[in-house]
mmCIF file with all atom_site columns, C-alpha atoms and ligand atoms in Angstrom:
data_model
loop_
_atom_site.group_PDB
_atom_site.id
_atom_site.type_symbol
_atom_site.label_atom_id
_atom_site.label_alt_id
_atom_site.label_comp_id
_atom_site.label_asym_id
_atom_site.label_entity_id
_atom_site.label_seq_id
_atom_site.pdbx_PDB_ins_code
_atom_site.Cartn_x
_atom_site.Cartn_y
_atom_site.Cartn_z
_atom_site.occupancy
_atom_site.B_iso_or_equiv
_atom_site.pdbx_formal_charge
_atom_site.auth_seq_id
_atom_site.auth_comp_id
_atom_site.auth_asym_id
_atom_site.auth_atom_id
_atom_site.pdbx_PDB_model_num
ATOM   1   C  CA  . MET A 1 1   ? -8.696  26.332  3.755   1.00 49.00 ? 1435 MET A CA  1
ATOM   2   C  CA  . LEU A 1 2   ? -10.354 23.775  4.935   1.00 51.00 ? 1436 LEU A CA  1
ATOM   3   C  CA  . GLN A 1 3   ? -12.226 23.336  2.586   1.00 53.00 ? 1437 GLN A CA  1
ATOM   4   C  CA  . ASP A 1 4   ? -9.701  23.667  -0.488  1.00 51.00 ? 1438 ASP A CA  1
ATOM   5   C  CA  . GLN A 1 5   ? -7.854  20.800  1.590   1.00 51.00 ? 1439 GLN A CA  1
ATOM   6   C  CA  . GLU A 1 6   ? -10.972 18.566  1.271   1.00 52.00 ? 1440 GLU A CA  1
ATOM   7   C  CA  . ALA A 1 7   ? -11.633 19.009  -2.484  1.00 50.00 ? 1441 ALA A CA  1
ATOM   8   C  CA  . HIS A 1 8   ? -8.009  18.872  -3.160  1.00 53.00 ? 1442 HIS A CA  1
ATOM   9   C  CA  . ALA A 1 9   ? -8.210  15.463  -0.690  1.00 50.00 ? 1443 ALA A CA  1
ATOM   10  C  CA  . ALA A 1 10  ? -11.729 14.990  -3.104  1.00 56.00 ? 1444 ALA A CA  1
ATOM   11  C  CA  . GLU A 1 11  ? -10.285 14.773  -6.126  1.00 73.00 ? 1445 GLU A CA  1
ATOM   12  C  CA  . MET A 1 12  ? -6.440  13.041  -5.577  1.00 92.00 ? 1446 MET A CA  1
ATOM   13  C  CA  . GLU A 1 13  ? -5.899  9.650   -6.097  1.00 97.00 ? 1447 GLU A CA  1
ATOM   14  C  CA  . ARG A 1 14  ? -4.982  7.447   -3.079  1.00 98.00 ? 1448 ARG A CA  1
ATOM   15  C  CA  . THR A 1 15  ? -4.069  3.335   -3.260  1.00 98.00 ? 1449 THR A CA  1
ATOM   16  C  CA  . PHE A 1 16  ? -3.575  0.880   -0.476  1.00 98.00 ? 1450 PHE A CA  1
ATOM   17  C  CA  . ILE A 1 17  ? -0.037  -0.085  0.078   1.00 99.00 ? 1451 ILE A CA  1
ATOM   18  C  CA  . ALA A 1 18  ? 1.006   -2.390  2.202   1.00 99.00 ? 1452 ALA A CA  1
ATOM   19  C  CA  . ILE A 1 19  ? 4.789   -4.122  3.471   1.00 99.00 ? 1453 ILE A CA  1
ATOM   20  C  CA  . LYS A 1 20  ? 4.032   -7.724  4.623   1.00 98.00 ? 1454 LYS A CA  1
ATOM   21  C  CA  . PRO A 1 21  ? 5.316   -9.745  7.500   1.00 98.00 ? 1455 PRO A CA  1
ATOM   22  C  CA  . ASP A 1 22  ? 8.048   -10.923 5.630   1.00 98.00 ? 1456 ASP A CA  1
ATOM   23  C  CA  . GLY A 1 23  ? 8.976   -7.579  4.293   1.00 98.00 ? 1457 GLY A CA  1
ATOM   24  C  CA  . VAL A 1 24  ? 8.511   -5.996  8.382   1.00 98.00 ? 1458 VAL A CA  1
ATOM   25  C  CA  . GLN A 1 25  ? 10.726  -9.410  9.355   1.00 98.00 ? 1459 GLN A CA  1
ATOM   26  C  CA  . ARG A 1 26  ? 13.827  -8.432  7.242   1.00 98.00 ? 1460 ARG A CA  1
ATOM   27  C  CA  . GLY A 1 27  ? 14.415  -4.752  8.268   1.00 98.00 ? 1461 GLY A CA  1
ATOM   28  C  CA  . LEU A 1 28  ? 12.603  -3.407  4.093   1.00 98.00 ? 1462 LEU A CA  1
ATOM   29  C  CA  . ILE A 1 29  ? 10.411  -1.124  6.075   1.00 98.00 ? 1463 ILE A CA  1
ATOM   30  C  CA  . SER A 1 30  ? 12.395  1.789   5.262   1.00 98.00 ? 1464 SER A CA  1
ATOM   31  C  CA  . GLU A 1 31  ? 13.927  0.647   2.320   1.00 98.00 ? 1465 GLU A CA  1
ATOM   32  C  CA  . ILE A 1 32  ? 10.620  0.506   0.799   1.00 98.00 ? 1466 ILE A CA  1
ATOM   33  C  CA  . ILE A 1 33  ? 8.842   3.555   2.025   1.00 98.00 ? 1467 ILE A CA  1
ATOM   34  C  CA  . SER A 1 34  ? 12.022  5.909   1.172   1.00 98.00 ? 1468 SER A CA  1
ATOM   35  C  CA  . ARG A 1 35  ? 10.839  4.408   -2.890  1.00 98.00 ? 1469 ARG A CA  1
ATOM   36  C  CA  . PHE A 1 36  ? 7.391   5.903   -3.270  1.00 98.00 ? 1470 PHE A CA  1
ATOM   37  C  CA  . GLU A 1 37  ? 8.884   8.989   -0.873  1.00 98.00 ? 1471 GLU A CA  1
ATOM   38  C  CA  . ARG A 1 38  ? 11.134  9.362   -3.837  1.00 98.00 ? 1472 ARG A CA  1
ATOM   39  C  CA  . LYS A 1 39  ? 9.038   9.655   -6.805  1.00 98.00 ? 1473 LYS A CA  1
ATOM   40  C  CA  . GLY A 1 40  ? 7.280   12.021  -4.834  1.00 97.00 ? 1474 GLY A CA  1
ATOM   41  C  CA  . PHE A 1 41  ? 4.010   10.785  -3.580  1.00 97.00 ? 1475 PHE A CA  1
ATOM   42  C  CA  . LYS A 1 42  ? 2.485   11.832  -0.742  1.00 96.00 ? 1476 LYS A CA  1
ATOM   43  C  CA  . LEU A 1 43  ? 2.332   9.252   2.533   1.00 97.00 ? 1477 LEU A CA  1
ATOM   44  C  CA  . VAL A 1 44  ? -1.538  9.603   4.206   1.00 96.00 ? 1478 VAL A CA  1
ATOM   45  C  CA  . ALA A 1 45  ? -1.914  6.939   6.244   1.00 98.00 ? 1479 ALA A CA  1
ATOM   46  C  CA  . ILE A 1 46  ? 0.649   4.747   8.204   1.00 98.00 ? 1480 ILE A CA  1
ATOM   47  C  CA  . LYS A 1 47  ? -0.257  1.501   10.584  1.00 98.00 ? 1481 LYS A CA  1
ATOM   48  C  CA  . ILE A 1 48  ? 1.218   -1.615  12.045  1.00 98.00 ? 1482 ILE A CA  1
ATOM   49  C  CA  . MET A 1 49  ? -1.064  -4.044  12.753  1.00 98.00 ? 1483 MET A CA  1
ATOM   50  C  CA  . THR A 1 50  ? -1.141  -8.085  12.766  1.00 98.00 ? 1484 THR A CA  1
ATOM   51  C  CA  . PRO A 1 51  ? -3.896  -8.308  10.666  1.00 98.00 ? 1485 PRO A CA  1
ATOM   52  C  CA  . SER A 1 52  ? -6.529  -11.760 11.930  1.00 98.00 ? 1486 SER A CA  1
ATOM   53  C  CA  . LYS A 1 53  ? -6.211  -14.684 9.594   1.00 98.00 ? 1487 LYS A CA  1
ATOM   54  C  CA  . GLU A 1 54  ? -10.082 -13.536 8.430   1.00 98.00 ? 1488 GLU A CA  1
ATOM   55  C  CA  . PHE A 1 55  ? -9.024  -9.474  8.345   1.00 98.00 ? 1489 PHE A CA  1
ATOM   56  C  CA  . ALA A 1 56  ? -6.870  -11.151 5.834   1.00 98.00 ? 1490 ALA A CA  1
ATOM   57  C  CA  . GLN A 1 57  ? -9.362  -13.068 4.489   1.00 98.00 ? 1491 GLN A CA  1
ATOM   58  C  CA  . LYS A 1 58  ? -11.156 -9.982  3.478   1.00 98.00 ? 1492 LYS A CA  1
ATOM   59  C  CA  . HIS A 1 59  ? -8.534  -8.450  1.883   1.00 98.00 ? 1493 HIS A CA  1
ATOM   60  C  CA  . TYR A 1 60  ? -7.450  -11.376 -0.463  1.00 98.00 ? 1494 TYR A CA  1
ATOM   61  C  CA  . ASP A 1 61  ? -11.478 -12.091 -0.948  1.00 98.00 ? 1495 ASP A CA  1
ATOM   62  C  CA  . ASP A 1 62  ? -11.823 -11.983 -4.583  1.00 97.00 ? 1496 ASP A CA  1
ATOM   63  C  CA  . LEU A 1 63  ? -8.393  -15.290 -4.658  1.00 98.00 ? 1497 LEU A CA  1
ATOM   64  C  CA  . LYS A 1 64  ? -10.387 -17.102 -2.026  1.00 98.00 ? 1498 LYS A CA  1
ATOM   65  C  CA  . GLU A 1 65  ? -10.918 -19.232 -5.006  1.00 98.00 ? 1499 GLU A CA  1
ATOM   66  C  CA  . ARG A 1 66  ? -7.174  -20.316 -5.691  1.00 98.00 ? 1500 ARG A CA  1
ATOM   67  C  CA  . PRO A 1 67  ? -5.547  -23.144 -4.274  1.00 98.00 ? 1501 PRO A CA  1
ATOM   68  C  CA  . PHE A 1 68  ? -2.526  -21.011 -2.633  1.00 98.00 ? 1502 PHE A CA  1
ATOM   69  C  CA  . PHE A 1 69  ? -5.756  -18.626 -0.360  1.00 98.00 ? 1503 PHE A CA  1
ATOM   70  C  CA  . ASN A 1 70  ? -5.692  -20.290 2.675   1.00 98.00 ? 1504 ASN A CA  1
ATOM   71  C  CA  . GLY A 1 71  ? -1.340  -20.349 2.715   1.00 98.00 ? 1505 GLY A CA  1
ATOM   72  C  CA  . LEU A 1 72  ? -0.960  -16.458 1.724   1.00 98.00 ? 1506 LEU A CA  1
ATOM   73  C  CA  . CYS A 1 73  ? -3.796  -15.472 4.347   1.00 98.00 ? 1507 CYS A CA  1
ATOM   74  C  CA  . GLU A 1 74  ? -2.348  -17.076 7.007   1.00 98.00 ? 1508 GLU A CA  1
ATOM   75  C  CA  . PHE A 1 75  ? 0.959   -15.407 6.419   1.00 98.00 ? 1509 PHE A CA  1
ATOM   76  C  CA  . LEU A 1 76  ? -0.540  -11.956 6.535   1.00 98.00 ? 1510 LEU A CA  1
ATOM   77  C  CA  . SER A 1 77  ? -1.281  -12.443 9.771   1.00 98.00 ? 1511 SER A CA  1
ATOM   78  C  CA  . SER A 1 78  ? 1.772   -14.359 11.194  1.00 98.00 ? 1512 SER A CA  1
ATOM   79  C  CA  . GLY A 1 79  ? 2.988   -10.684 11.979  1.00 98.00 ? 1513 GLY A CA  1
ATOM   80  C  CA  . PRO A 1 80  ? 3.334   -7.461  11.865  1.00 98.00 ? 1514 PRO A CA  1
ATOM   81  C  CA  . VAL A 1 81  ? 1.864   -5.024  8.583   1.00 98.00 ? 1515 VAL A CA  1
ATOM   82  C  CA  . ILE A 1 82  ? 2.867   -1.967  7.770   1.00 99.00 ? 1516 ILE A CA  1
ATOM   83  C  CA  . ALA A 1 83  ? -0.671  -0.570  6.646   1.00 98.00 ? 1517 ALA A CA  1
ATOM   84  C  CA  . MET A 1 84  ? 0.196   2.798   4.744   1.00 98.00 ? 1518 MET A CA  1
ATOM   85  C  CA  . VAL A 1 85  ? -1.773  5.176   2.057   1.00 98.00 ? 1519 VAL A CA  1
ATOM   86  C  CA  . TRP A 1 86  ? 0.034   6.902   -1.122  1.00 98.00 ? 1520 TRP A CA  1
ATOM   87  C  CA  . GLU A 1 87  ? -1.618  9.796   -2.547  1.00 97.00 ? 1521 GLU A CA  1
ATOM   88  C  CA  . GLY A 1 88  ? -0.173  11.245  -6.166  1.00 97.00 ? 1522 GLY A CA  1
ATOM   89  C  CA  . GLU A 1 89  ? -0.751  11.797  -9.613  1.00 97.00 ? 1523 GLU A CA  1
ATOM   90  C  CA  . GLY A 1 90  ? -1.192  8.095   -10.986 1.00 98.00 ? 1524 GLY A CA  1
ATOM   91  C  CA  . VAL A 1 91  ? -0.214  6.429   -7.715  1.00 98.00 ? 1525 VAL A CA  1
ATOM   92  C  CA  . ILE A 1 92  ? -1.967  3.397   -8.519  1.00 98.00 ? 1526 ILE A CA  1
ATOM   93  C  CA  . LYS A 1 93  ? -0.974  1.751   -10.918 1.00 98.00 ? 1527 LYS A CA  1
ATOM   94  C  CA  . TYR A 1 94  ? 3.009   3.934   -10.727 1.00 98.00 ? 1528 TYR A CA  1
ATOM   95  C  CA  . GLY A 1 95  ? 2.764   1.863   -7.397  1.00 98.00 ? 1529 GLY A CA  1
ATOM   96  C  CA  . ARG A 1 96  ? 1.986   -1.029  -9.214  1.00 98.00 ? 1530 ARG A CA  1
ATOM   97  C  CA  . LYS A 1 97  ? 5.039   -0.141  -11.372 1.00 98.00 ? 1531 LYS A CA  1
ATOM   98  C  CA  . LEU A 1 98  ? 7.146   0.582   -8.707  1.00 98.00 ? 1532 LEU A CA  1
ATOM   99  C  CA  . ILE A 1 99  ? 6.247   -3.140  -6.995  1.00 99.00 ? 1533 ILE A CA  1
ATOM   100 C  CA  . GLY A 1 100 ? 7.424   -5.187  -10.105 1.00 98.00 ? 1534 GLY A CA  1
ATOM   101 C  CA  . ALA A 1 101 ? 5.572   -8.337  -10.660 1.00 98.00 ? 1535 ALA A CA  1
ATOM   102 C  CA  . THR A 1 102 ? 3.983   -10.858 -8.606  1.00 98.00 ? 1536 THR A CA  1
ATOM   103 C  CA  . ASP A 1 103 ? 6.180   -13.505 -8.950  1.00 98.00 ? 1537 ASP A CA  1
ATOM   104 C  CA  . PRO A 1 104 ? 9.898   -11.674 -8.218  1.00 98.00 ? 1538 PRO A CA  1
ATOM   105 C  CA  . GLN A 1 105 ? 11.002  -14.213 -10.365 1.00 98.00 ? 1539 GLN A CA  1
ATOM   106 C  CA  . LYS A 1 106 ? 9.650   -11.698 -13.505 1.00 98.00 ? 1540 LYS A CA  1
ATOM   107 C  CA  . SER A 1 107 ? 9.893   -8.891  -11.733 1.00 98.00 ? 1541 SER A CA  1
ATOM   108 C  CA  . GLU A 1 108 ? 12.390  -6.550  -12.827 1.00 98.00 ? 1542 GLU A CA  1
ATOM   109 C  CA  . PRO A 1 109 ? 15.534  -5.361  -11.154 1.00 98.00 ? 1543 PRO A CA  1
ATOM   110 C  CA  . GLY A 1 110 ? 15.328  -2.116  -10.081 1.00 98.00 ? 1544 GLY A CA  1
ATOM   111 C  CA  . THR A 1 111 ? 11.627  -2.628  -8.941  1.00 98.00 ? 1545 THR A CA  1
ATOM   112 C  CA  . ILE A 1 112 ? 10.808  -3.689  -4.941  1.00 98.00 ? 1546 ILE A CA  1
ATOM   113 C  CA  . ARG A 1 113 ? 9.876   -7.306  -5.946  1.00 98.00 ? 1547 ARG A CA  1
ATOM   114 C  CA  . GLY A 1 114 ? 13.058  -7.392  -8.271  1.00 98.00 ? 1548 GLY A CA  1
ATOM   115 C  CA  . ASP A 1 115 ? 15.645  -6.022  -6.323  1.00 98.00 ? 1549 ASP A CA  1
ATOM   116 C  CA  . LEU A 1 116 ? 14.656  -7.485  -2.915  1.00 98.00 ? 1550 LEU A CA  1
ATOM   117 C  CA  . ALA A 1 117 ? 12.242  -10.957 -3.220  1.00 98.00 ? 1551 ALA A CA  1
ATOM   118 C  CA  . VAL A 1 118 ? 12.704  -14.784 -4.827  1.00 98.00 ? 1552 VAL A CA  1
ATOM   119 C  CA  . VAL A 1 119 ? 9.877   -15.658 -4.261  1.00 98.00 ? 1553 VAL A CA  1
ATOM   120 C  CA  . VAL A 1 120 ? 5.959   -14.809 -4.843  1.00 98.00 ? 1554 VAL A CA  1
ATOM   121 C  CA  . GLY A 1 121 ? 4.796   -16.790 -1.309  1.00 98.00 ? 1555 GLY A CA  1
ATOM   122 C  CA  . ARG A 1 122 ? 7.411   -14.292 -0.673  1.00 98.00 ? 1556 ARG A CA  1
ATOM   123 C  CA  . ASN A 1 123 ? 7.245   -11.207 -2.206  1.00 98.00 ? 1557 ASN A CA  1
ATOM   124 C  CA  . ILE A 1 124 ? 7.460   -8.248  0.751   1.00 98.00 ? 1558 ILE A CA  1
ATOM   125 C  CA  . ILE A 1 125 ? 4.948   -6.147  -0.980  1.00 99.00 ? 1559 ILE A CA  1
ATOM   126 C  CA  . HIS A 1 126 ? 1.162   -5.589  -1.818  1.00 99.00 ? 1560 HIS A CA  1
ATOM   127 C  CA  . GLY A 1 127 ? -0.408  -2.491  -3.883  1.00 99.00 ? 1561 GLY A CA  1
ATOM   128 C  CA  . SER A 1 128 ? -3.803  -2.195  -4.794  1.00 98.00 ? 1562 SER A CA  1
ATOM   129 C  CA  . ASP A 1 129 ? -4.244  -2.912  -8.558  1.00 98.00 ? 1563 ASP A CA  1
ATOM   130 C  CA  . GLY A 1 130 ? -7.170  -0.892  -9.467  1.00 98.00 ? 1564 GLY A CA  1
ATOM   131 C  CA  . PRO A 1 131 ? -9.211  2.121   -8.206  1.00 98.00 ? 1565 PRO A CA  1
ATOM   132 C  CA  . GLU A 1 132 ? -11.952 0.087   -7.115  1.00 98.00 ? 1566 GLU A CA  1
ATOM   133 C  CA  . THR A 1 133 ? -9.844  -2.068  -5.272  1.00 98.00 ? 1567 THR A CA  1
ATOM   134 C  CA  . ALA A 1 134 ? -7.676  1.387   -4.076  1.00 98.00 ? 1568 ALA A CA  1
ATOM   135 C  CA  . LYS A 1 135 ? -11.600 2.082   -2.456  1.00 98.00 ? 1569 LYS A CA  1
ATOM   136 C  CA  . ASN A 1 136 ? -12.145 -0.827  -1.070  1.00 98.00 ? 1570 ASN A CA  1
ATOM   137 C  CA  . GLU A 1 137 ? -8.671  -1.788  0.623   1.00 98.00 ? 1571 GLU A CA  1
ATOM   138 C  CA  . ILE A 1 138 ? -8.696  1.975   2.193   1.00 98.00 ? 1572 ILE A CA  1
ATOM   139 C  CA  . ASN A 1 139 ? -11.560 1.821   3.564   1.00 98.00 ? 1573 ASN A CA  1
ATOM   140 C  CA  . LEU A 1 140 ? -11.159 -1.847  4.670   1.00 98.00 ? 1574 LEU A CA  1
ATOM   141 C  CA  . TRP A 1 141 ? -7.699  -1.172  6.343   1.00 98.00 ? 1575 TRP A CA  1
ATOM   142 C  CA  . PHE A 1 142 ? -8.666  2.584   7.949   1.00 98.00 ? 1576 PHE A CA  1
ATOM   143 C  CA  . LYS A 1 143 ? -11.311 4.979   9.101   1.00 96.00 ? 1577 LYS A CA  1
ATOM   144 C  CA  . PRO A 1 144 ? -11.942 8.033   7.604   1.00 93.00 ? 1578 PRO A CA  1
ATOM   145 C  CA  . GLN A 1 145 ? -10.087 10.345  10.224  1.00 92.00 ? 1579 GLN A CA  1
ATOM   146 C  CA  . GLU A 1 146 ? -7.011  9.004   10.042  1.00 95.00 ? 1580 GLU A CA  1
ATOM   147 C  CA  . LEU A 1 147 ? -6.655  10.010  7.052   1.00 95.00 ? 1581 LEU A CA  1
ATOM   148 C  CA  . MET A 1 148 ? -4.998  13.303  6.556   1.00 89.00 ? 1582 MET A CA  1
ATOM   149 C  CA  . ALA A 1 149 ? -5.485  15.969  3.820   1.00 73.00 ? 1583 ALA A CA  1
ATOM   150 C  CA  . ALA A 1 150 ? -2.806  15.825  2.709   1.00 48.00 ? 1584 ALA A CA  1
ATOM   151 C  CA  . LYS A 1 151 ? -1.909  19.245  0.046   1.00 58.00 ? 1585 LYS A CA  1
ATOM   152 C  CA  . PRO A 1 152 ? 0.361   19.925  -1.897  1.00 57.00 ? 1586 PRO A CA  1
ATOM   153 C  CA  . LEU A 1 153 ? 3.722   22.111  -0.656  1.00 59.00 ? 1587 LEU A CA  1
ATOM   154 C  CA  . THR A 1 154 ? 2.960   25.187  -1.012  1.00 66.00 ? 1588 THR A CA  1
ATOM   155 C  CA  . THR A 1 155 ? 4.947   28.137  0.064   1.00 66.00 ? 1589 THR A CA  1
ATOM   156 C  CA  . GLU A 1 156 ? 3.199   27.650  3.695   1.00 70.00 ? 1590 GLU A CA  1
ATOM   157 C  CA  . ALA A 1 157 ? 5.017   24.824  4.329   1.00 69.00 ? 1591 ALA A CA  1
ATOM   158 C  CA  . ILE A 1 158 ? 8.732   26.577  3.973   1.00 70.00 ? 1592 ILE A CA  1
ATOM   159 C  CA  . ALA A 1 159 ? 7.280   30.634  5.551   1.00 76.00 ? 1593 ALA A CA  1
ATOM   160 C  CA  . LEU A 1 160 ? 5.280   31.203  8.316   1.00 77.00 ? 1594 LEU A CA  1
ATOM   161 C  CA  . THR A 1 161 ? 2.118   33.454  5.665   1.00 71.00 ? 1595 THR A CA  1
ATOM   162 C  CA  . GLU A 1 162 ? -0.848  35.510  7.243   1.00 65.00 ? 1596 GLU A CA  1
HETATM 163 N  N1  . UDP B 2 .   ? 0.609   -15.428 -4.446  1.00 52.06 ? 1145 UDP B N1  1
HETATM 164 C  C1  . UDP B 2 .   ? 1.274   -17.223 -4.881  1.00 52.06 ? 1145 UDP B C1  1
HETATM 165 N  N2  . UDP B 2 .   ? 1.128   -17.305 -5.936  1.00 52.06 ? 1145 UDP B N2  1
HETATM 166 C  C2  . UDP B 2 .   ? 0.786   -17.150 -6.784  1.00 52.06 ? 1145 UDP B C2  1
HETATM 167 C  C3  . UDP B 2 .   ? -0.334  -16.381 -7.057  1.00 52.06 ? 1145 UDP B C3  1
HETATM 168 C  C4  . UDP B 2 .   ? 0.055   -15.318 -5.646  1.00 52.06 ? 1145 UDP B C4  1
HETATM 169 O  O1  . UDP B 2 .   ? 1.383   -17.090 -3.037  1.00 52.06 ? 1145 UDP B O1  1
HETATM 170 O  O2  . UDP B 2 .   ? 0.893   -17.972 -7.642  1.00 52.06 ? 1145 UDP B O2  1
HETATM 171 C  C5  . UDP B 2 .   ? 0.406   -14.361 -3.487  1.00 52.06 ? 1145 UDP B C5  1
HETATM 172 C  C6  . UDP B 2 .   ? 0.963   -13.045 -3.387  1.00 52.06 ? 1145 UDP B C6  1
HETATM 173 O  O3  . UDP B 2 .   ? 2.230   -13.131 -2.124  1.00 52.06 ? 1145 UDP B O3  1
HETATM 174 C  C7  . UDP B 2 .   ? 0.497   -12.247 -3.646  1.00 52.06 ? 1145 UDP B C7  1
HETATM 175 C  C8  . UDP B 2 .   ? -0.516  -12.798 -3.111  1.00 52.06 ? 1145 UDP B C8  1
HETATM 176 O  O4  . UDP B 2 .   ? -1.218  -14.003 -3.303  1.00 52.06 ? 1145 UDP B O4  1
HETATM 177 O  O5  . UDP B 2 .   ? 1.335   -10.767 -3.433  1.00 52.06 ? 1145 UDP B O5  1
HETATM 178 C  C9  . UDP B 2 .   ? -1.953  -11.756 -3.955  1.00 52.06 ? 1145 UDP B C9  1
HETATM 179 O  O6  . UDP B 2 .   ? -1.663  -12.873 -5.676  1.00 52.06 ? 1145 UDP B O6  1
HETATM 180 P  P1  . UDP B 2 .   ? -2.436  -11.297 -6.728  1.00 52.06 ? 1145 UDP B P1  1
HETATM 181 O  O7  . UDP B 2 .   ? -2.172  -12.248 -8.016  1.00 52.06 ? 1145 UDP B O7  1
HETATM 182 O  O8  . UDP B 2 .   ? -3.210  -10.319 -6.126  1.00 52.06 ? 1145 UDP B O8  1
HETATM 183 O  O9  . UDP B 2 .   ? -0.720  -10.587 -6.667  1.00 52.06 ? 1145 UDP B O9  1
HETATM 184 P  P2  . UDP B 2 .   ? -0.383  -9.322  -6.237  1.00 52.06 ? 1145 UDP B P2  1
HETATM 185 O  O10 . UDP B 2 .   ? -1.736  -8.215  -6.717  1.00 52.06 ? 1145 UDP B O10 1
HETATM 186 O  O11 . UDP B 2 .   ? 0.062   -9.350  -4.811  1.00 52.06 ? 1145 UDP B O11 1
HETATM 187 O  O12 . UDP B 2 .   ? 1.095   -8.580  -7.132  1.00 52.06 ? 1145 UDP B O12 1
HETATM 188 MG MG1 . MG  B 3 .   ? -3.773  -8.088  -6.428  1.00 52.06 ? 1146 MG  B MG1 1
#
């Protein structure tokens, strides 16, 4: 049984999603979680934390040459963030679809940023942009033992079995 769970966890796609301090302060935690949950993705890790500026710099390391880097890292470390790992088929790419374009002015209505944000510097949510980034970000934010070995809903979830 444990082996089944481990095998399943090893093959299932996972992504790192974070609700940034603006999303938390605006009371959008449940709204955002509910969009991923209703889609059918599985939450396999979640915690609330205020990252240090150094931690934020590590998270956004690929953007360190950009002019907005310092302000972005200051902002990410300015208050509580909800850090999560979501699992499911295609979750990396589809997670980005649920989130919408980086600039909320260009995000389609129906997406999280399209519906709930206005400017790029306060776009309320982060999502990994590819398989490599997802792996690195999950490793940066979570210890392996903080991740649930989620398995699909089976009859065991609704009835007792031997
Ligand atoms: N950002 C910004 N100004 C820009 C571009 C990006 O403040 O011109 C911020 C924005 O909060 C964005 C984050 O930097 O979410 C990371 O940028 P990236 O290009 O990775 O966008 P994302 O992957 O979050 O859509
Ligand atoms: Mg990005």
